[in-house]
Amino acid sequence: MTDIMRLEEQIAHLTRLVEDLSDVVARQDRAIDTATRRIEMLMQREATREADAGGTVPLGDQRPPHW
């Protein structure tokens, strides 16, 4: 195999790898966007729930009984 053919083969493999990694990054970006939206919705829902609870004392600052 000549040097040029070997280099062309290596370039083809690297090009394929870059395309595959680009697809992975795009998929992860969509997943992060979805997760971020869901977290924001959950935080808003919890803030509304806490506001509706009124003057109750939140138990989040206390240790569980098994500690």
C-alpha positions as YAML, in Angstrom:
chain: A
units: angstrom
residues:
- id: 1
  name: MET
  ca: [0.00, 0.00, 0.00]
- id: 2
  name: THR
  ca: [1.44, 3.35, -0.92]
- id: 3
  name: ASP
  ca: [1.80, 6.21, 1.47]
- id: 4
  name: ILE
  ca: [-0.91, 8.21, -0.30]
- id: 5
  name: MET
  ca: [-3.42, 5.35, -0.10]
- id: 6
  name: ARG
  ca: [-2.68, 4.85, 3.58]
- id: 7
  name: LEU
  ca: [-3.15, 8.57, 4.24]
- id: 8
  name: GLU
  ca: [-6.40, 8.62, 2.27]
- id: 9
  name: GLU
  ca: [-7.68, 5.67, 4.30]
- id: 10
  name: GLN
  ca: [-6.72, 7.36, 7.55]
- id: 11
  name: ILE
  ca: [-8.44, 10.58, 6.47]
- id: 12
  name: ALA
  ca: [-11.58, 8.60, 5.60]
- id: 13
  name: HIS
  ca: [-11.60, 6.97, 9.04]
- id: 14
  name: LEU
  ca: [-11.01, 10.29, 10.81]
- id: 15
  name: THR
  ca: [-13.75, 11.96, 8.77]
- id: 16
  name: ARG
  ca: [-16.18, 9.21, 9.76]
- id: 17
  name: LEU
  ca: [-15.14, 9.55, 13.41]
- id: 18
  name: VAL
  ca: [-15.69, 13.31, 13.38]
- id: 19
  name: GLU
  ca: [-19.15, 12.86, 11.84]
- id: 20
  name: ASP
  ca: [-20.06, 10.23, 14.44]
- id: 21
  name: LEU
  ca: [-18.86, 12.45, 17.29]
- id: 22
  name: SER
  ca: [-20.80, 15.38, 15.86]
- id: 23
  name: ASP
  ca: [-23.97, 13.27, 15.92]
- id: 24
  name: VAL
  ca: [-23.29, 12.30, 19.54]
- id: 25
  name: VAL
  ca: [-22.76, 15.92, 20.58]
- id: 26
  name: ALA
  ca: [-25.95, 17.01, 18.82]
- id: 27
  name: ARG
  ca: [-27.92, 14.25, 20.55]
- id: 28
  name: GLN
  ca: [-26.46, 15.18, 23.94]
- id: 29
  name: ASP
  ca: [-27.31, 18.84, 23.33]
- id: 30
  name: ARG
  ca: [-30.94, 17.93, 22.72]
- id: 31
  name: ALA
  ca: [-30.99, 15.76, 25.85]
- id: 32
  name: ILE
  ca: [-29.49, 18.56, 27.97]
- id: 33
  name: ASP
  ca: [-32.04, 21.04, 26.62]
- id: 34
  name: THR
  ca: [-34.89, 18.68, 27.48]
- id: 35
  name: ALA
  ca: [-33.51, 18.01, 30.96]
- id: 36
  name: THR
  ca: [-33.02, 21.74, 31.59]
- id: 37
  name: ARG
  ca: [-36.62, 22.51, 30.61]
- id: 38
  name: ARG
  ca: [-37.92, 19.73, 32.85]
- id: 39
  name: ILE
  ca: [-35.85, 20.90, 35.81]
- id: 40
  name: GLU
  ca: [-37.11, 24.46, 35.36]
- id: 41
  name: MET
  ca: [-40.70, 23.19, 35.28]
- id: 42
  name: LEU
  ca: [-40.16, 21.12, 38.42]
- id: 43
  name: MET
  ca: [-38.53, 24.02, 40.24]
- id: 44
  name: GLN
  ca: [-41.40, 26.31, 39.30]
- id: 45
  name: ARG
  ca: [-43.93, 23.69, 40.41]
- id: 46
  name: GLU
  ca: [-42.14, 23.25, 43.75]
- id: 47
  name: ALA
  ca: [-41.92, 27.01, 44.28]
- id: 48
  name: THR
  ca: [-45.66, 27.26, 43.68]
- id: 49
  name: ARG
  ca: [-46.29, 24.38, 46.07]
- id: 50
  name: GLU
  ca: [-44.18, 26.04, 48.78]
- id: 51
  name: ALA
  ca: [-45.92, 29.35, 48.27]
- id: 52
  name: ASP
  ca: [-49.33, 27.67, 48.52]
- id: 53
  name: ALA
  ca: [-48.30, 25.89, 51.73]
- id: 54
  name: GLY
  ca: [-48.20, 29.23, 53.51]
- id: 55
  name: GLY
  ca: [-46.46, 29.42, 56.86]
- id: 56
  name: THR
  ca: [-45.44, 25.81, 57.22]
- id: 57
  name: VAL
  ca: [-41.90, 25.05, 58.32]
- id: 58
  name: PRO
  ca: [-39.91, 23.29, 55.60]
- id: 59
  name: LEU
  ca: [-38.34, 20.08, 56.81]
- id: 60
  name: GLY
  ca: [-35.55, 20.16, 54.24]
- id: 61
  name: ASP
  ca: [-33.15, 21.68, 56.77]
- id: 62
  name: GLN
  ca: [-33.62, 18.88, 59.31]
- id: 63
  name: ARG
  ca: [-31.77, 15.60, 59.41]
- id: 64
  name: PRO
  ca: [-33.76, 12.42, 58.82]
- id: 65
  name: PRO
  ca: [-34.58, 10.45, 61.99]
- id: 66
  name: HIS
  ca: [-32.16, 7.64, 61.14]
- id: 67
  name: TRP
  ca: [-29.11, 9.94, 61.50]
...
